[in-house]
Coordinates of N, CA and C in Angstrom, one line a residue:
M1 N -9.7 31.8 -2.6 CA -10.9 31.3 -3.1 C -10.4 29.7 -3.7
L2 N -11.5 29.0 -3.2 CA -11.4 27.5 -3.4 C -11.7 27.3 -4.8
P3 N -11.1 26.1 -5.5 CA -11.3 25.9 -6.8 C -12.9 25.3 -7.1
G4 N -13.1 25.3 -8.3 CA -14.6 24.9 -8.6 C -14.7 23.0 -8.8
K5 N -15.6 22.6 -9.1 CA -15.8 21.0 -9.4 C -14.4 20.6 -10.3
K6 N -14.1 21.2 -11.5 CA -13.2 20.8 -12.3 C -11.9 21.0 -11.6
G7 N -11.7 22.3 -10.8 CA -10.3 22.2 -10.2 C -10.2 21.3 -9.3
W8 N -11.2 20.8 -8.4 CA -11.1 19.9 -7.3 C -10.7 18.3 -8.0
A9 N -11.4 18.0 -9.1 CA -11.0 17.0 -9.8 C -9.7 16.8 -10.4
A10 N -9.1 17.9 -10.8 CA -7.7 18.1 -11.3 C -6.6 18.0 -10.1
I11 N -7.2 18.6 -9.2 CA -6.2 18.3 -7.8 C -6.2 17.1 -7.3
K12 N -7.4 16.4 -7.2 CA -7.7 15.1 -6.8 C -6.9 14.0 -7.8
T13 N -6.9 14.2 -8.8 CA -6.0 13.2 -9.8 C -4.5 13.5 -9.6
M14 N -4.1 14.7 -9.5 CA -2.7 15.0 -9.1 C -2.7 14.2 -7.7
V15 N -3.1 14.3 -6.7 CA -3.0 13.6 -5.4 C -2.8 12.2 -5.6
F16 N -3.8 11.7 -6.4 CA -3.9 10.2 -6.4 C -2.5 9.7 -7.4
L17 N -2.1 10.4 -8.3 CA -0.9 10.2 -9.0 C 0.3 10.0 -8.1
L18 N 0.3 11.2 -7.3 CA 1.5 11.3 -6.3 C 1.6 10.2 -5.2
S19 N 0.3 9.9 -4.8 CA 0.2 8.4 -3.8 C 0.4 7.4 -4.5
L20 N 0.3 7.2 -5.8 CA 0.9 6.0 -6.6 C 2.4 6.1 -6.8
T21 N 2.9 7.2 -6.6 CA 4.4 7.3 -6.9 C 5.4 6.3 -6.2
P22 N 5.1 5.9 -4.8 CA 6.1 5.1 -4.0 C 6.0 3.9 -4.8
F23 N 4.9 3.4 -4.8 CA 4.6 2.0 -5.5 C 5.2 2.0 -6.8
G24 N 5.3 2.9 -7.8 CA 5.8 2.7 -9.0 C 7.4 3.0 -9.0
L25 N 7.9 3.5 -7.9 CA 9.3 3.4 -7.5 C 9.7 2.3 -7.2
L26 N 9.2 1.7 -6.1 CA 9.7 0.4 -5.4 C 9.4 -0.6 -6.6
L27 N 8.4 -0.6 -7.4 CA 8.1 -1.5 -8.7 C 9.1 -1.4 -9.6
N28 N 9.6 -0.3 -9.9 CA 10.8 0.1 -10.7 C 12.2 -0.5 -10.4
D29 N 12.4 -0.3 -9.0 CA 13.6 -1.0 -8.3 C 13.4 -2.3 -8.6
A30 N 12.5 -2.8 -8.2 CA 12.3 -4.4 -8.2 C 12.6 -4.8 -9.7
V31 N 12.0 -4.3 -10.6 CA 12.2 -4.8 -11.9 C 13.6 -4.6 -12.5
N32 N 14.4 -3.6 -11.9 CA 15.8 -3.3 -12.3 C 16.7 -3.9 -11.2
D33 N 16.4 -4.5 -10.4 CA 17.3 -5.3 -9.2 C 18.0 -4.3 -8.5
Q34 N 17.2 -3.1 -8.1 CA 17.9 -2.2 -7.3 C 17.6 -2.1 -6.0
L35 N 17.0 -3.3 -5.3 CA 16.6 -3.2 -4.1 C 17.6 -3.5 -3.0
G36 N 18.6 -3.7 -3.3 CA 19.6 -4.1 -2.4 C 20.0 -5.4 -2.1
A37 N 20.8 -5.8 -1.2 CA 21.2 -7.3 -0.9 C 20.0 -8.0 -0.4
N38 N 18.9 -7.4 0.0 CA 17.7 -8.2 0.6 C 16.5 -7.4 -0.2
P39 N 16.0 -7.7 -1.3 CA 15.2 -7.2 -2.1 C 13.8 -7.4 -1.3
I40 N 13.5 -8.8 -0.8 CA 12.2 -9.0 -0.4 C 11.9 -8.2 0.7
E41 N 12.7 -8.0 1.6 CA 12.7 -7.2 2.8 C 12.5 -5.7 2.6
T42 N 13.2 -5.2 1.6 CA 13.2 -4.0 1.2 C 11.8 -3.6 0.6
L43 N 11.4 -4.4 -0.2 CA 10.2 -4.2 -0.7 C 8.9 -4.4 0.3
H44 N 9.1 -5.4 1.3 CA 8.2 -5.5 2.3 C 8.1 -4.5 3.2
F45 N 9.4 -4.1 3.7 CA 9.4 -2.8 4.4 C 8.9 -1.4 4.1
G46 N 9.3 -1.5 2.7 CA 8.7 0.1 1.9 C 7.5 0.2 2.1
F47 N 6.6 -1.0 1.5 CA 5.0 -1.0 1.4 C 4.7 -0.6 2.8
G48 N 5.2 -1.2 3.9 CA 4.6 -1.0 5.2 C 4.8 0.2 5.8
D49 N 5.9 0.8 5.3 CA 6.3 2.2 5.7 C 5.2 3.3 5.2
W50 N 4.8 2.9 3.8 CA 4.1 3.9 3.2 C 2.5 3.7 3.8
A51 N 2.2 2.5 4.1 CA 1.0 2.1 4.5 C 0.9 3.1 5.8
L52 N 1.8 3.2 6.8 CA 1.7 4.0 7.9 C 1.8 5.4 7.8
R53 N 2.4 5.7 6.8 CA 2.4 7.1 6.5 C 1.2 7.8 5.9
F54 N 0.4 6.9 5.1 CA -0.9 7.5 4.8 C -1.9 7.2 5.6
L55 N -1.6 6.2 6.6 CA -2.6 6.1 7.8 C -2.3 7.6 8.7
C56 N -1.1 8.0 8.7 CA -1.0 9.3 9.5 C -1.5 10.5 8.7
I57 N -1.4 10.6 7.3 CA -1.9 11.6 6.6 C -3.4 11.7 6.7
G58 N -4.0 10.5 6.7 CA -5.4 10.3 6.8 C -5.9 10.9 8.3
L59 N -5.2 10.5 9.4 CA -5.4 10.6 10.6 C -5.2 12.7 10.9
A60 N -4.4 13.0 10.0 CA -3.9 14.3 10.0 C -5.1 15.4 9.5
L61 N -6.1 14.8 8.6 CA -6.6 15.8 7.8 C -7.9 16.2 8.5
T62 N -8.5 15.5 9.6 CA -9.5 16.2 10.5 C -8.9 17.3 11.5
P63 N -7.8 17.0 12.0 CA -7.2 18.1 12.8 C -6.8 19.3 12.1
I64 N -6.5 18.8 10.8 CA -6.1 20.2 9.7 C -7.4 21.2 9.4
K65 N -8.5 20.5 9.4 CA -9.6 21.0 9.2 C -10.0 21.8 10.4
T66 N -9.8 21.5 11.6 CA -10.3 22.0 12.9 C -9.3 23.3 12.9
I67 N -8.1 22.9 13.0 CA -7.4 24.1 13.0 C -7.7 25.4 11.9
S68 N -7.5 25.0 10.7 CA -7.6 25.8 9.7 C -9.3 26.5 9.3
R69 N -10.0 25.7 10.1 CA -11.5 25.9 9.9 C -11.8 25.9 8.6
Q70 N -11.4 24.9 7.7 CA -11.8 24.9 6.2 C -12.2 23.3 6.1
N71 N -13.1 23.2 5.1 CA -13.5 21.7 5.0 C -12.7 20.9 3.7
W72 N -12.0 21.9 3.1 CA -11.3 21.0 1.9 C -10.3 19.9 2.4
P73 N -9.6 19.8 3.4 CA -9.0 18.6 3.9 C -9.8 17.2 4.1
I74 N -10.9 17.2 4.2 CA -11.9 16.2 4.3 C -12.0 15.4 2.9
R75 N -12.1 16.3 2.0 CA -12.0 15.8 0.4 C -11.0 14.5 0.3
F76 N -10.1 14.7 0.8 CA -8.8 13.7 0.6 C -8.9 12.5 1.7
R77 N -9.8 12.5 2.6 CA -9.7 11.7 3.7 C -10.0 10.1 3.0
R78 N -11.0 10.0 2.5 CA -11.3 8.6 2.0 C -10.0 8.2 0.7
M79 N -9.6 9.0 0.1 CA -8.5 8.4 -0.6 C -7.3 8.1 0.1
M80 N -6.9 8.8 1.1 CA -5.6 8.6 1.9 C -5.8 7.4 2.7
G81 N -7.2 7.0 3.2 CA -7.6 5.9 3.8 C -7.3 4.5 2.6
L82 N -7.9 4.8 1.7 CA -7.7 3.7 0.9 C -6.0 3.5 0.5
F83 N -5.5 4.3 0.0 CA -4.1 4.2 -0.1 C -3.6 3.5 1.0
A84 N -3.8 4.1 2.1 CA -3.2 3.1 3.4 C -3.5 1.6 3.5
F85 N -4.8 1.3 3.1 CA -5.0 -0.1 2.7 C -4.5 -0.8 1.7
F86 N -4.2 0.0 0.3 CA -3.6 -0.5 -0.7 C -2.0 -1.0 -0.3
Y87 N -1.4 0.2 0.4 CA 0.0 -0.3 0.7 C 0.2 -1.2 1.6
A88 N -0.9 -1.5 2.7 CA -1.0 -2.5 3.7 C -1.2 -3.6 3.2
S89 N -1.9 -3.7 1.9 CA -2.2 -5.0 1.3 C -1.0 -5.6 0.4
L90 N -0.2 -4.5 0.1 CA 1.1 -5.0 -0.7 C 1.9 -5.4 0.4
H91 N 2.0 -4.7 1.5 CA 3.1 -5.4 2.8 C 2.6 -6.7 2.8
L92 N 1.2 -7.1 3.0 CA 0.9 -8.4 3.7 C 1.0 -9.5 2.4
L93 N 0.8 -8.9 1.2 CA 1.2 -9.7 -0.1 C 2.6 -10.4 -0.2
V94 N 3.6 -9.3 -0.1 CA 5.0 -9.4 -0.3 C 5.3 -10.6 0.8
F95 N 4.8 -10.3 2.2 CA 5.1 -11.2 3.4 C 4.7 -12.7 2.9
I96 N 3.5 -12.8 2.5 CA 3.0 -14.2 2.4 C 3.2 -14.9 1.0
V97 N 3.5 -14.1 0.1 CA 3.7 -14.6 -1.2 C 5.3 -14.9 -1.3
L98 N 5.9 -13.7 -1.2 CA 7.5 -14.1 -1.4 C 8.2 -14.1 -0.4
D99 N 8.1 -13.9 1.0 CA 8.8 -14.0 2.1 C 8.5 -15.6 2.5
L100 N 7.2 -16.0 2.5 CA 6.7 -17.3 3.0 C 6.6 -18.3 1.9
S101 N 6.3 -18.0 0.7 CA 6.2 -18.7 -0.4 C 4.7 -19.5 -0.6
L102 N 3.9 -18.8 -0.1 CA 2.4 -19.3 0.2 C 2.1 -20.5 1.0
S103 N 3.3 -20.5 1.9 CA 3.3 -22.0 2.7 C 2.7 -21.6 4.4
W104 N 1.6 -22.4 4.3 CA 0.9 -22.3 5.5 C 1.6 -22.9 6.8
T105 N 2.4 -24.0 6.5 CA 3.4 -24.4 7.5 C 4.3 -23.3 7.8
A106 N 4.9 -22.7 7.0 CA 5.9 -21.7 7.6 C 5.3 -20.7 8.2
F107 N 4.2 -20.1 7.5 CA 3.3 -19.0 8.7 C 3.2 -19.6 10.0
K108 N 2.7 -21.0 10.1 CA 2.4 -21.5 11.7 C 3.5 -21.5 12.4
D109 N 4.9 -21.7 11.6 CA 6.2 -21.8 12.2 C 6.6 -20.5 12.9
E110 N 6.3 -19.5 11.9 CA 6.9 -18.2 12.1 C 6.2 -17.4 13.1
V111 N 4.9 -17.6 13.5 CA 4.1 -16.6 14.1 C 4.3 -16.7 15.7
P112 N 4.7 -18.0 16.2 CA 5.3 -18.2 17.6 C 6.4 -17.3 17.8
K113 N 7.1 -17.3 16.8 CA 8.7 -16.8 17.0 C 8.5 -15.1 16.9
S114 N 7.4 -14.8 16.1 CA 7.4 -13.3 15.7 C 6.0 -12.9 16.1
P115 N 5.5 -12.4 17.2 CA 4.2 -12.0 17.6 C 3.8 -10.7 16.8
Y116 N 5.1 -9.9 16.4 CA 4.5 -8.5 15.7 C 3.6 -9.0 14.5
I117 N 3.8 -10.4 13.8 CA 3.2 -10.7 12.7 C 1.4 -10.7 13.0
L118 N 1.1 -11.4 14.4 CA -0.1 -11.2 14.9 C -0.9 -9.9 14.8
M119 N 0.2 -9.1 15.5 CA -0.2 -7.5 15.6 C -0.4 -6.8 14.1
G120 N 0.5 -7.2 13.1 CA 0.2 -6.5 11.8 C -1.0 -7.2 11.2
L121 N -1.5 -8.4 11.2 CA -2.7 -9.0 10.8 C -3.9 -8.5 11.5
L122 N -3.8 -8.1 12.9 CA -4.7 -7.3 13.7 C -5.1 -6.1 13.0
T123 N -3.9 -5.3 12.5 CA -4.0 -3.9 12.1 C -4.7 -4.1 10.7
Y124 N -4.4 -5.2 9.7 CA -5.0 -4.9 8.8 C -6.4 -5.4 8.8
L125 N -6.7 -6.2 9.6 CA -8.2 -6.7 9.5 C -9.0 -5.6 10.3
L126 N -8.4 -4.7 10.9 CA -9.2 -3.3 11.3 C -9.3 -2.4 9.9
L127 N -8.3 -2.5 9.2 CA -8.4 -1.6 7.8 C -9.4 -2.2 7.1
V128 N -9.7 -3.3 6.9 CA -10.6 -4.0 5.8 C -12.1 -3.4 6.0
P129 N -12.7 -3.5 7.1 CA -14.0 -2.9 7.2 C -13.9 -1.3 6.7
L130 N -13.0 -0.8 7.1 CA -13.0 0.9 6.7 C -12.8 0.7 5.4
A131 N -12.2 0.1 4.6 CA -12.0 0.2 3.1 C -13.3 -0.2 2.5
V132 N -13.8 -1.4 3.0 CA -15.2 -2.1 2.5 C -16.1 -0.9 2.3
T133 N -16.3 -0.1 3.6 CA -17.4 0.9 3.9 C -16.9 2.2 3.6
S134 N -16.1 2.4 2.8 CA -15.7 3.9 2.4 C -16.3 4.4 1.3
T135 N -17.4 3.8 0.7 CA -18.0 4.5 -0.2 C -19.3 5.2 0.1
K136 N -19.8 6.2 -0.6 CA -21.0 7.0 -0.2 C -22.2 6.3 0.0
K137 N -22.3 4.9 -0.6 CA -23.6 4.2 -0.7 C -23.4 3.7 0.7
M138 N -22.3 3.0 1.2 CA -22.2 2.4 2.3 C -22.6 3.4 3.5
Q139 N -21.8 4.6 3.4 CA -22.2 5.5 4.4 C -23.5 5.8 4.6
K140 N -24.3 6.0 3.6 CA -25.6 6.3 3.5 C -26.4 4.9 4.3
R141 N -26.2 3.9 3.7 CA -26.7 2.6 4.4 C -26.5 2.6 5.8
L142 N -25.3 2.7 6.1 CA -24.7 2.3 8.0 C -25.3 3.7 8.9
G143 N -25.5 4.7 8.2 CA -26.1 6.0 8.8 C -25.0 6.3 9.9
R144 N -25.3 6.6 11.1 CA -24.6 6.9 12.5 C -23.4 5.9 12.7
N145 N -24.0 4.3 12.2 CA -23.0 3.3 12.6 C -22.0 3.4 11.8
W146 N -22.0 4.1 10.6 CA -20.7 4.3 10.0 C -19.5 5.2 10.5
I147 N -20.0 6.2 11.2 CA -19.0 7.2 12.0 C -18.4 6.4 13.1
N148 N -19.2 5.4 13.7 CA -18.7 4.7 14.8 C -17.7 3.6 14.1
L149 N -18.0 3.0 12.8 CA -17.0 2.1 12.4 C -15.9 2.8 11.8
Q150 N -15.9 4.0 11.5 CA -14.7 4.7 11.1 C -13.5 4.8 12.3
R151 N -14.1 4.9 13.4 CA -13.4 5.2 14.7 C -12.1 4.0 14.7
L152 N -12.6 2.7 14.3 CA -11.5 1.9 14.1 C -10.1 2.4 13.7
V153 N -10.1 3.4 12.8 CA -8.9 3.9 12.4 C -7.9 4.2 13.5
Y154 N -8.6 4.8 14.6 CA -7.6 5.2 15.7 C -7.1 4.0 16.2
V155 N -7.9 2.7 16.5 CA -7.1 1.5 17.0 C -6.3 1.0 16.0
A156 N -6.5 1.1 14.7 CA -5.4 0.6 13.8 C -4.3 1.6 13.6
G157 N -4.2 2.5 14.0 CA -3.1 3.6 14.2 C -2.3 3.1 15.4
I158 N -2.8 2.8 16.4 CA -2.2 2.2 17.7 C -1.4 0.9 17.3
T159 N -2.4 -0.2 17.0 CA -1.8 -1.5 16.7 C -0.8 -1.5 15.8
A160 N -0.9 -0.4 14.6 CA 0.2 -0.4 13.6 C 1.7 0.2 14.3
L161 N 1.6 0.9 15.1 CA 2.6 1.3 16.1 C 3.3 0.1 16.9
V162 N 2.6 -0.5 17.6 CA 2.8 -2.0 18.5 C 3.6 -2.7 17.3
H163 N 2.9 -3.1 16.2 CA 3.4 -4.0 15.3 C 4.9 -3.5 14.9
Y164 N 5.0 -2.1 14.6 CA 6.3 -1.6 14.3 C 7.3 -1.7 15.4
F165 N 7.0 -1.4 16.5 CA 7.9 -1.4 17.8 C 8.3 -3.0 18.0
W166 N 7.5 -3.7 18.0 CA 7.7 -5.4 18.1 C 8.6 -5.8 16.9
L167 N 8.6 -5.3 15.8 CA 9.2 -5.4 14.7 C 10.8 -5.1 14.6
V168 N 11.0 -4.0 15.1 CA 12.1 -3.3 15.3 C 13.0 -3.7 16.4
K169 N 14.2 -4.2 16.3 CA 15.1 -4.9 17.3 C 15.8 -4.0 18.2
K170 N 16.6 -3.0 17.5 CA 17.5 -2.1 18.0 C 17.2 -0.5 18.0
D171 N 17.0 -0.1 16.7 CA 16.9 1.4 16.5 C 15.4 1.6 16.3
Y172 N 14.9 2.3 17.5 CA 13.3 2.8 17.4 C 13.2 4.1 17.1
T173 N 14.0 4.7 16.4 CA 14.0 6.0 15.9 C 12.6 6.2 15.1
E174 N 12.8 5.5 14.2 CA 11.4 5.7 13.4 C 10.2 5.5 13.9
P175 N 9.8 4.4 14.6 CA 8.6 4.1 15.3 C 8.4 5.3 16.3
L176 N 9.3 5.7 16.7 CA 9.2 6.8 17.8 C 8.6 8.1 17.3
I177 N 9.3 8.3 16.0 CA 8.5 9.4 15.4 C 7.3 9.2 15.0
Y178 N 7.0 8.1 14.3 CA 5.4 7.7 14.2 C 4.5 7.8 15.4
A179 N 5.1 7.4 16.5 CA 4.2 7.4 17.8 C 4.3 8.9 18.0
V180 N 4.9 9.6 18.3 CA 4.8 11.2 18.4 C 3.9 11.8 17.7
V181 N 3.8 11.4 16.1 CA 3.1 12.1 15.2 C 1.3 11.5 15.5
I182 N 1.5 10.1 15.7 CA 0.2 9.7 15.9 C -0.4 10.1 17.3
G183 N 0.2 10.3 18.2 CA 0.1 10.7 19.7 C -0.5 12.2 19.5
V184 N 0.2 13.0 18.8 CA -0.3 14.5 18.7 C -1.7 14.4 17.9
L185 N -1.6 13.7 16.8 CA -2.9 13.9 16.1 C -4.1 13.2 17.0
L186 N -4.1 12.2 17.7 CA -5.1 11.6 18.4 C -5.4 12.5 19.6
G187 N -4.3 13.1 20.3 CA -4.3 14.2 21.3 C -5.5 15.6 20.8
I188 N -5.1 15.8 19.7 CA -6.0 16.9 19.3 C -7.2 16.5 19.1
R189 N -7.6 15.4 18.7 CA -9.0 15.0 18.7 C -9.7 14.9 20.0
I190 N -8.9 14.4 21.1 CA -9.2 14.2 22.4 C -9.5 15.6 22.9
V191 N -8.8 16.6 22.7 CA -8.9 17.9 23.3 C -10.3 18.5 22.5
V192 N -10.3 18.3 21.4 CA -11.4 19.0 20.6 C -12.8 18.2 21.1
Y193 N -12.8 16.9 21.7 CA -14.0 16.4 22.0 C -14.2 16.7 23.3
C194 N -13.3 16.8 24.0 CA -13.4 17.4 25.5 C -14.2 18.7 25.6
R195 N -13.6 19.9 24.8 CA -14.3 21.1 24.6 C -15.5 21.1 24.1
K196 N -16.1 20.1 23.1 CA -17.3 20.0 22.8 C -18.2 19.4 23.9
K197 N -17.9 18.5 24.7 CA -18.5 17.8 25.8 C -18.7 19.1 27.0
V198 N -17.6 19.9 27.3 CA -17.8 20.9 28.2 C -18.8 22.0 27.7
N199 N -18.5 22.4 26.3 CA -19.7 23.3 25.9 C -21.1 22.7 25.9
F200 N -21.2 21.7 25.5 CA -22.7 21.0 25.6 C -23.2 20.9 26.9
L201 N -22.5 20.6 28.3 CA -22.7 20.4 29.4 C -23.1 21.9 29.9
N202 N -22.2 22.9 29.5 CA -22.8 24.3 29.9 C -23.9 24.9 29.4
L203 N -24.2 24.2 28.2 CA -25.5 24.8 27.8 C -26.7 24.0 28.2
E204 N -26.6 23.1 28.9 CA -27.5 22.1 29.5 C -28.4 22.9 30.6
P205 N -29.7 23.4 30.6 CA -30.4 23.9 31.6 C -30.1 23.6 33.0

């Protein structure tokens, strides 16, 4: 039996607080000087990891709905997407403010040596319209265009992986794990789409 409105409100509050926990833990470590020998890098990578994790969670909700034949996972899709954007924003903010000290010259010097930065910026730019149009008001205003716009999340998932692979220089274990997860999630969507297409063609006279 699914909970009522008050039950869902309580569950969403708990999920929201849990989703904020990584931010709180990293902030606490930063305040107490417990981020290790390279605190800026730890903070930068920590926020980036959580941005990718929430992106994966958001991508997983529709397949969970399809497999379980339950609509409740979709209730958390917008929240997970916004948290992916939140952690991606912190990831970018740490890089620009703490790593580059808001220096445009340092940024221009760094980009040619580190193309993964451009891929990271592209990923972030793909997430911006998804976050801006995540409200129900924008959903109604855009109509079917909103659905097409939300598909940018698939592209963002792929560019985020490329960003991660280009960033890592030796050990590719973690980006490979994310690649498998995102590959499976996108693969499920492709299978579902193909089945719907076949069923639609079979129904045509």
